[in-house]
Structure formats: C-alpha cells, structure tokens
Amino acid sequence: MQPQRIISVVPSQTELLYDLGLDQAIVGITKFCIHPADKVKDKFKVGGTKTLHLDQIHDLKPDFILANKEENTREQIEELQRHYPVHVTDVNTVPDALAMIREVSELVGRGRKGEELAKQIEDTFYNFKSVAVFGPSVAYFIWRKPYMVAANQTFIHSMLELAGFQNAFGGLTRYPEVTESDLKTAQPDLIFLSSEPYPFSEKHTTELQEVCPSSKIVLVDGEIFSWYGSRLLKSAGYIRQLRQSLGLQ
C-alpha cells in the first residue's frame, strides 16, 4: 500500500520525493531540507538530520520514514524503527544513488516515475564515460577548523571520479582531518572548497593558497557533489561547465 504520511529526514531524498510527485503525502522534513524551496517552506520541520525531535515525529503519525545511514544517527533511527516503517538508504557511489532512486520510488508507489528519472540521470552522464581517468588531482574540502576533506568510500569521491578528477586523498577513507603538512605533501593540482556543509567563500581561498601556492582553488557547489537524489539531473551540466572553466575537455 502506498504511504500516505511520509517523513523524510535526508535533504537530497526529500527533494527526490517531491520530484516523484508526493507533495501531499509528505508531512515532515528536516530544517536542512531546502529544495524545492517553494514547497518545503511550509512543511513541518522535525529538527536536524542528526538531532531529530522524536516527540514531534510521533505527533505526525507517519506511515513511512525515509532515512540514511550516514546522515542520521543510528540511535534515533533504531528508536523510530520500533514504531514505524523506516527505510534506511546507504549511498556511497553513483550506481548506489541510481539504485536508491529506483528502490525508494518502488516503496512509495512511484516505480515507473523513478525508473524514468534514474534513466534520465544515466543518460546525462553518458558522455562522461570517455573522460580521462587520470585527470588533475583534487583536494575536496568539506570543513574548516579543523580542515576535513572527502576521501575514498564517499559519494563525493565517486562524483569526482565520474567527473574525471583524481582524489588527492583517495588513499584515505571517509572524511579525514588533514593538516597543512598533509596538504603540502599531497600538492593537489586543484582545491575544491565546497559550499556545504561548511560554507566556504572567497575569503577562505587566501589561507589555503599560502599553504599550496601552486594549486588552483575553486569554490564549488556542494549540492552537486554530495546530493544523491534527483539533484543528480543537474550534475552533468554543472560538471561540464566546471571542466570547461578549468580548461579541461
């Protein structure tokens, strides 16, 4: 039976649910669920992804909760699983994301729409199959004080590879802290400063340029590289423009 009262506690998956046409069924989202802006503004917010207000979720009486292994806390999700059907996704690669889109779509009664969406995303990525694997090396920053980067076994790493970049910290896993010494040793060709979760801006480029004077520093859209739902439809076009701006084919 198709869910009638859905709560999504993952921003990129919230956007997916809206793109599947489930506007009326969504009763709760997190404060970080910002897309689509015109539709989420009036939805009830049940806290942050890692700080869910369980009492508010109980009040909403959901019949389906959509969560994620990385973005939500295990303790809170296990507590919710005692009361409601909770689907926990685990997305570390682009193929994982496409499989998630298809699976979630089936669970919410939008299987055909989800298949069309996944196929459309696959088609937009088709031209990237011929992108050189050994492209420029990139240090992808997600945090400051301490510096943290996206390494192997992350969705961001998979997106960087798809876009034809080498992860300068691909020998590490998950989201390690790195020091200025680590950066000097890695000497990445490029440094990507993500717009989220830390809001990097132009003022942060100077400090990193001093550490890696030969690296080109670029501000990038973190949603493009880390949101694994229907926002992937926008990824290919963004990556193509990014590569062109860097003088890459």
CSV table of C-alpha atoms in Angstrom, one decimal:
chain,number,residue,atom,x,y,z
A,1,MET,CA,0.0,0.0,0.0
A,2,GLN,CA,1.3,3.4,-0.9
A,3,PRO,CA,2.4,5.5,2.1
A,4,GLN,CA,0.0,8.4,2.9
A,5,ARG,CA,2.1,10.1,5.7
A,6,ILE,CA,5.8,10.4,4.8
A,7,ILE,CA,8.6,11.9,6.8
A,8,SER,CA,12.0,12.4,5.1
A,9,VAL,CA,15.0,13.1,7.3
A,10,VAL,CA,17.5,13.5,4.4
A,11,PRO,CA,17.6,16.6,2.3
A,12,SER,CA,18.6,15.1,-1.0
A,13,GLN,CA,15.9,12.3,-0.6
A,14,THR,CA,13.3,14.9,0.3
A,15,GLU,CA,13.9,16.6,-3.0
A,16,LEU,CA,13.6,13.2,-4.7
A,17,LEU,CA,10.2,12.6,-3.1
A,18,TYR,CA,8.9,15.9,-4.3
A,19,ASP,CA,10.2,15.2,-7.8
A,20,LEU,CA,8.3,11.9,-7.7
A,21,GLY,CA,5.1,13.9,-7.1
A,22,LEU,CA,4.5,13.1,-3.5
A,23,ASP,CA,3.9,16.7,-2.3
A,24,GLN,CA,0.6,15.9,-0.5
A,25,ALA,CA,1.9,12.8,1.2
A,26,ILE,CA,5.0,14.5,2.8
A,27,VAL,CA,4.1,15.6,6.4
A,28,GLY,CA,7.5,16.2,7.9
A,29,ILE,CA,11.1,17.1,6.8
A,30,THR,CA,14.3,18.4,8.5
A,31,LYS,CA,15.4,22.0,8.7
A,32,PHE,CA,18.1,21.2,6.2
A,33,CYS,CA,15.6,20.1,3.5
A,34,ILE,CA,15.7,23.3,1.4
A,35,HIS,CA,14.6,22.0,-2.0
A,36,PRO,CA,12.3,22.6,-3.7
A,37,ALA,CA,12.2,25.9,-1.9
A,38,ASP,CA,8.7,26.9,-2.8
A,39,LYS,CA,7.3,23.6,-1.5
A,40,VAL,CA,9.3,22.9,1.7
A,41,LYS,CA,8.9,26.3,3.3
A,42,ASP,CA,5.5,25.4,4.8
A,43,LYS,CA,6.2,21.8,5.7
A,44,PHE,CA,6.6,20.9,9.4
A,45,LYS,CA,10.3,20.6,10.4
A,46,VAL,CA,11.2,17.8,12.8
A,47,GLY,CA,14.7,19.0,13.7
A,48,GLY,CA,18.1,18.5,12.1
A,49,THR,CA,19.3,15.3,10.4
A,50,LYS,CA,21.3,14.3,13.5
A,51,THR,CA,19.1,16.0,16.0
A,52,LEU,CA,15.6,14.7,15.2
A,53,HIS,CA,12.7,15.7,17.6
A,54,LEU,CA,11.2,12.3,18.1
A,55,ASP,CA,8.2,13.6,20.0
A,56,GLN,CA,7.3,15.7,17.0
A,57,ILE,CA,7.7,12.7,14.7
A,58,HIS,CA,5.3,10.7,16.9
A,59,ASP,CA,2.8,13.6,16.8
A,60,LEU,CA,2.8,13.4,13.0
A,61,LYS,CA,2.0,9.7,13.0
A,62,PRO,CA,4.0,8.8,9.8
A,63,ASP,CA,3.4,5.5,8.0
A,64,PHE,CA,6.8,5.7,6.2
A,65,ILE,CA,10.1,7.4,7.2
A,66,LEU,CA,13.0,7.8,4.8
A,67,ALA,CA,16.4,8.0,6.4
A,68,ASN,CA,20.1,7.4,5.5
A,69,LYS,CA,22.9,5.5,7.2
A,70,GLU,CA,25.4,8.4,7.1
A,71,GLU,CA,23.3,11.4,7.5
A,72,ASN,CA,21.2,10.3,10.5
A,73,THR,CA,22.2,8.9,13.9
A,74,ARG,CA,21.9,5.2,14.5
A,75,GLU,CA,20.3,5.5,17.9
A,76,GLN,CA,17.5,7.8,16.8
A,77,ILE,CA,16.7,5.7,13.7
A,78,GLU,CA,16.6,2.5,15.7
A,79,GLU,CA,14.2,4.1,18.1
A,80,LEU,CA,12.0,5.2,15.2
A,81,GLN,CA,12.1,1.7,13.7
A,82,ARG,CA,10.4,0.4,16.9
A,83,HIS,CA,7.3,2.3,15.9
A,84,TYR,CA,7.3,2.9,12.2
A,85,PRO,CA,8.4,1.5,8.8
A,86,VAL,CA,11.8,3.2,8.3
A,87,HIS,CA,13.8,2.7,5.1
A,88,VAL,CA,17.5,3.4,5.6
A,89,THR,CA,19.5,4.1,2.5
A,90,ASP,CA,23.3,3.6,2.2
A,91,VAL,CA,24.7,5.6,-0.8
A,92,ASN,CA,28.5,5.7,-1.4
A,93,THR,CA,28.7,5.7,-5.2
A,94,VAL,CA,26.8,7.0,-8.2
A,95,PRO,CA,25.5,3.5,-9.0
A,96,ASP,CA,24.3,3.3,-5.4
A,97,ALA,CA,22.4,6.5,-5.9
A,98,LEU,CA,20.7,5.3,-9.0
A,99,ALA,CA,19.7,2.1,-7.3
A,100,MET,CA,18.4,4.1,-4.3
A,101,ILE,CA,16.2,6.2,-6.6
A,102,ARG,CA,14.7,3.1,-8.1
A,103,GLU,CA,14.2,1.4,-4.8
A,104,VAL,CA,12.7,4.3,-2.9
A,105,SER,CA,10.4,5.0,-5.9
A,106,GLU,CA,9.0,1.5,-5.7
A,107,LEU,CA,8.5,1.7,-1.9
A,108,VAL,CA,6.4,4.9,-2.3
A,109,GLY,CA,4.4,3.7,-5.2
A,110,ARG,CA,6.2,5.7,-7.9
A,111,GLY,CA,8.2,2.9,-9.5
A,112,ARG,CA,7.6,4.0,-13.1
A,113,LYS,CA,8.4,7.6,-12.4
A,114,GLY,CA,11.6,6.6,-10.5
A,115,GLU,CA,12.8,4.4,-13.3
A,116,GLU,CA,12.3,7.2,-15.8
A,117,LEU,CA,14.2,9.6,-13.5
A,118,ALA,CA,17.1,7.2,-13.0
A,119,LYS,CA,17.3,6.5,-16.7
A,120,GLN,CA,17.3,10.3,-17.4
A,121,ILE,CA,20.2,10.7,-15.0
A,122,GLU,CA,22.2,7.9,-16.6
A,123,ASP,CA,21.7,9.4,-20.0
A,124,THR,CA,23.1,12.8,-18.8
A,125,PHE,CA,26.2,11.1,-17.5
A,126,TYR,CA,26.8,9.1,-20.7
A,127,ASN,CA,29.3,11.5,-22.2
A,128,PHE,CA,31.4,11.3,-19.1
A,129,LYS,CA,32.3,7.7,-19.7
A,130,SER,CA,35.0,8.8,-22.1
A,131,VAL,CA,36.5,11.4,-19.7
A,132,ALA,CA,40.2,10.8,-18.9
A,133,VAL,CA,40.6,8.8,-15.7
A,134,PHE,CA,43.9,10.3,-14.9
A,135,GLY,CA,42.8,13.9,-14.7
A,136,PRO,CA,44.0,16.6,-12.4
A,137,SER,CA,44.2,15.8,-8.7
A,138,VAL,CA,41.7,17.4,-6.3
A,139,ALA,CA,41.6,18.0,-2.6
A,140,TYR,CA,37.8,18.4,-1.8
A,141,PHE,CA,37.3,20.4,1.4
A,142,ILE,CA,34.1,19.9,3.4
A,143,TRP,CA,35.2,21.6,6.7
A,144,ARG,CA,37.5,24.2,8.3
A,145,LYS,CA,39.0,24.3,11.8
A,146,PRO,CA,39.9,21.5,11.5
A,147,TYR,CA,40.4,21.1,7.8
A,148,MET,CA,38.5,18.0,6.6
A,149,VAL,CA,38.3,16.5,3.1
A,150,ALA,CA,36.2,13.9,1.3
A,151,ALA,CA,38.3,10.8,0.8
A,152,ASN,CA,37.6,7.3,-0.6
A,153,GLN,CA,34.4,5.4,0.2
A,154,THR,CA,32.3,8.5,0.0
A,155,PHE,CA,29.7,9.7,-2.6
A,156,ILE,CA,31.8,12.8,-3.2
A,157,HIS,CA,34.8,10.6,-4.2
A,158,SER,CA,32.6,8.7,-6.7
A,159,MET,CA,31.4,12.0,-8.2
A,160,LEU,CA,34.9,13.3,-8.5
A,161,GLU,CA,35.9,10.2,-10.4
A,162,LEU,CA,32.9,10.4,-12.6
A,163,ALA,CA,33.9,14.0,-13.4
A,164,GLY,CA,37.4,12.9,-14.4
A,165,PHE,CA,39.3,14.1,-11.3
A,166,GLN,CA,41.7,12.2,-9.1
A,167,ASN,CA,41.1,12.5,-5.4
A,168,ALA,CA,44.3,13.7,-3.9
A,169,PHE,CA,43.3,12.0,-0.6
A,170,GLY,CA,41.9,8.9,-2.3
A,171,GLY,CA,44.3,6.7,-0.3
A,172,LEU,CA,42.3,7.6,2.9
A,173,THR,CA,38.7,6.8,3.7
A,174,ARG,CA,35.6,8.8,4.6
A,175,TYR,CA,36.2,12.4,5.9
A,176,PRO,CA,39.6,12.6,7.5
A,177,GLU,CA,41.1,15.7,9.1
A,178,VAL,CA,44.2,17.0,7.2
A,179,THR,CA,46.9,19.3,8.3
A,180,GLU,CA,48.8,21.9,6.4
A,181,SER,CA,51.7,19.4,6.2
A,182,ASP,CA,49.4,16.8,4.7
A,183,LEU,CA,48.4,19.4,2.0
A,184,LYS,CA,51.9,20.3,1.2
A,185,THR,CA,52.8,16.7,0.8
A,186,ALA,CA,49.8,16.0,-1.4
A,187,GLN,CA,50.3,19.1,-3.6
A,188,PRO,CA,46.9,18.8,-5.4
A,189,ASP,CA,46.5,20.4,-8.8
A,190,LEU,CA,43.1,21.7,-7.6
A,191,ILE,CA,41.5,22.5,-4.3
A,192,PHE,CA,37.7,22.5,-4.3
A,193,LEU,CA,36.1,24.4,-1.5
A,194,SER,CA,32.5,23.1,-1.1
A,195,SER,CA,29.5,25.3,-0.3
A,196,GLU,CA,28.4,22.8,2.3
A,197,PRO,CA,28.4,21.5,5.0
A,198,TYR,CA,30.9,24.3,5.8
A,199,PRO,CA,30.1,27.5,3.8
A,200,PHE,CA,33.4,28.2,2.2
A,201,SER,CA,33.7,31.5,0.4
A,202,GLU,CA,36.3,33.6,-1.4
A,203,LYS,CA,37.7,34.8,1.9
A,204,HIS,CA,39.0,31.3,2.6
A,205,THR,CA,41.0,31.0,-0.5
A,206,THR,CA,43.9,33.1,0.6
A,207,GLU,CA,44.8,30.9,3.6
A,208,LEU,CA,44.9,27.8,1.5
A,209,GLN,CA,46.7,29.5,-1.3
A,210,GLU,CA,49.5,30.2,1.1
A,211,VAL,CA,49.7,26.5,2.0
A,212,CYS,CA,49.5,25.3,-1.6
A,213,PRO,CA,50.7,28.2,-3.8
A,214,SER,CA,50.8,26.0,-7.0
A,215,SER,CA,47.2,24.7,-6.5
A,216,LYS,CA,44.2,26.3,-8.2
A,217,ILE,CA,41.5,27.0,-5.7
A,218,VAL,CA,37.9,26.8,-6.9
A,219,LEU,CA,34.6,27.3,-5.0
A,220,VAL,CA,32.2,24.5,-5.9
A,221,ASP,CA,28.5,23.7,-5.4
A,222,GLY,CA,28.4,21.2,-2.6
A,223,GLU,CA,24.9,20.0,-3.5
A,224,ILE,CA,26.1,18.9,-6.9
A,225,PHE,CA,28.8,16.7,-5.5
A,226,SER,CA,27.0,15.4,-2.4
A,227,TRP,CA,23.3,15.3,-3.0
A,228,TYR,CA,22.4,11.8,-4.4
A,229,GLY,CA,18.8,12.2,-5.2
A,230,SER,CA,17.1,13.8,-8.2
A,231,ARG,CA,19.5,16.8,-8.0
A,232,LEU,CA,21.8,14.5,-10.0
A,233,LEU,CA,19.9,15.7,-13.0
A,234,LYS,CA,21.7,19.0,-12.7
A,235,SER,CA,25.2,17.4,-12.1
A,236,ALA,CA,26.3,16.7,-15.7
A,237,GLY,CA,25.7,20.2,-16.9
A,238,TYR,CA,27.4,21.7,-13.9
A,239,ILE,CA,30.4,19.4,-14.2
A,240,ARG,CA,30.7,20.1,-17.9
A,241,GLN,CA,30.9,23.9,-17.2
A,242,LEU,CA,33.3,23.4,-14.3
A,243,ARG,CA,35.7,21.4,-16.5
A,244,GLN,CA,35.5,23.9,-19.3
A,245,SER,CA,36.2,26.8,-16.8
A,246,LEU,CA,39.4,24.8,-15.8
A,247,GLY,CA,40.4,24.4,-19.4
A,248,LEU,CA,39.6,20.7,-19.5
A,249,GLN,CA,37.9,18.8,-22.3
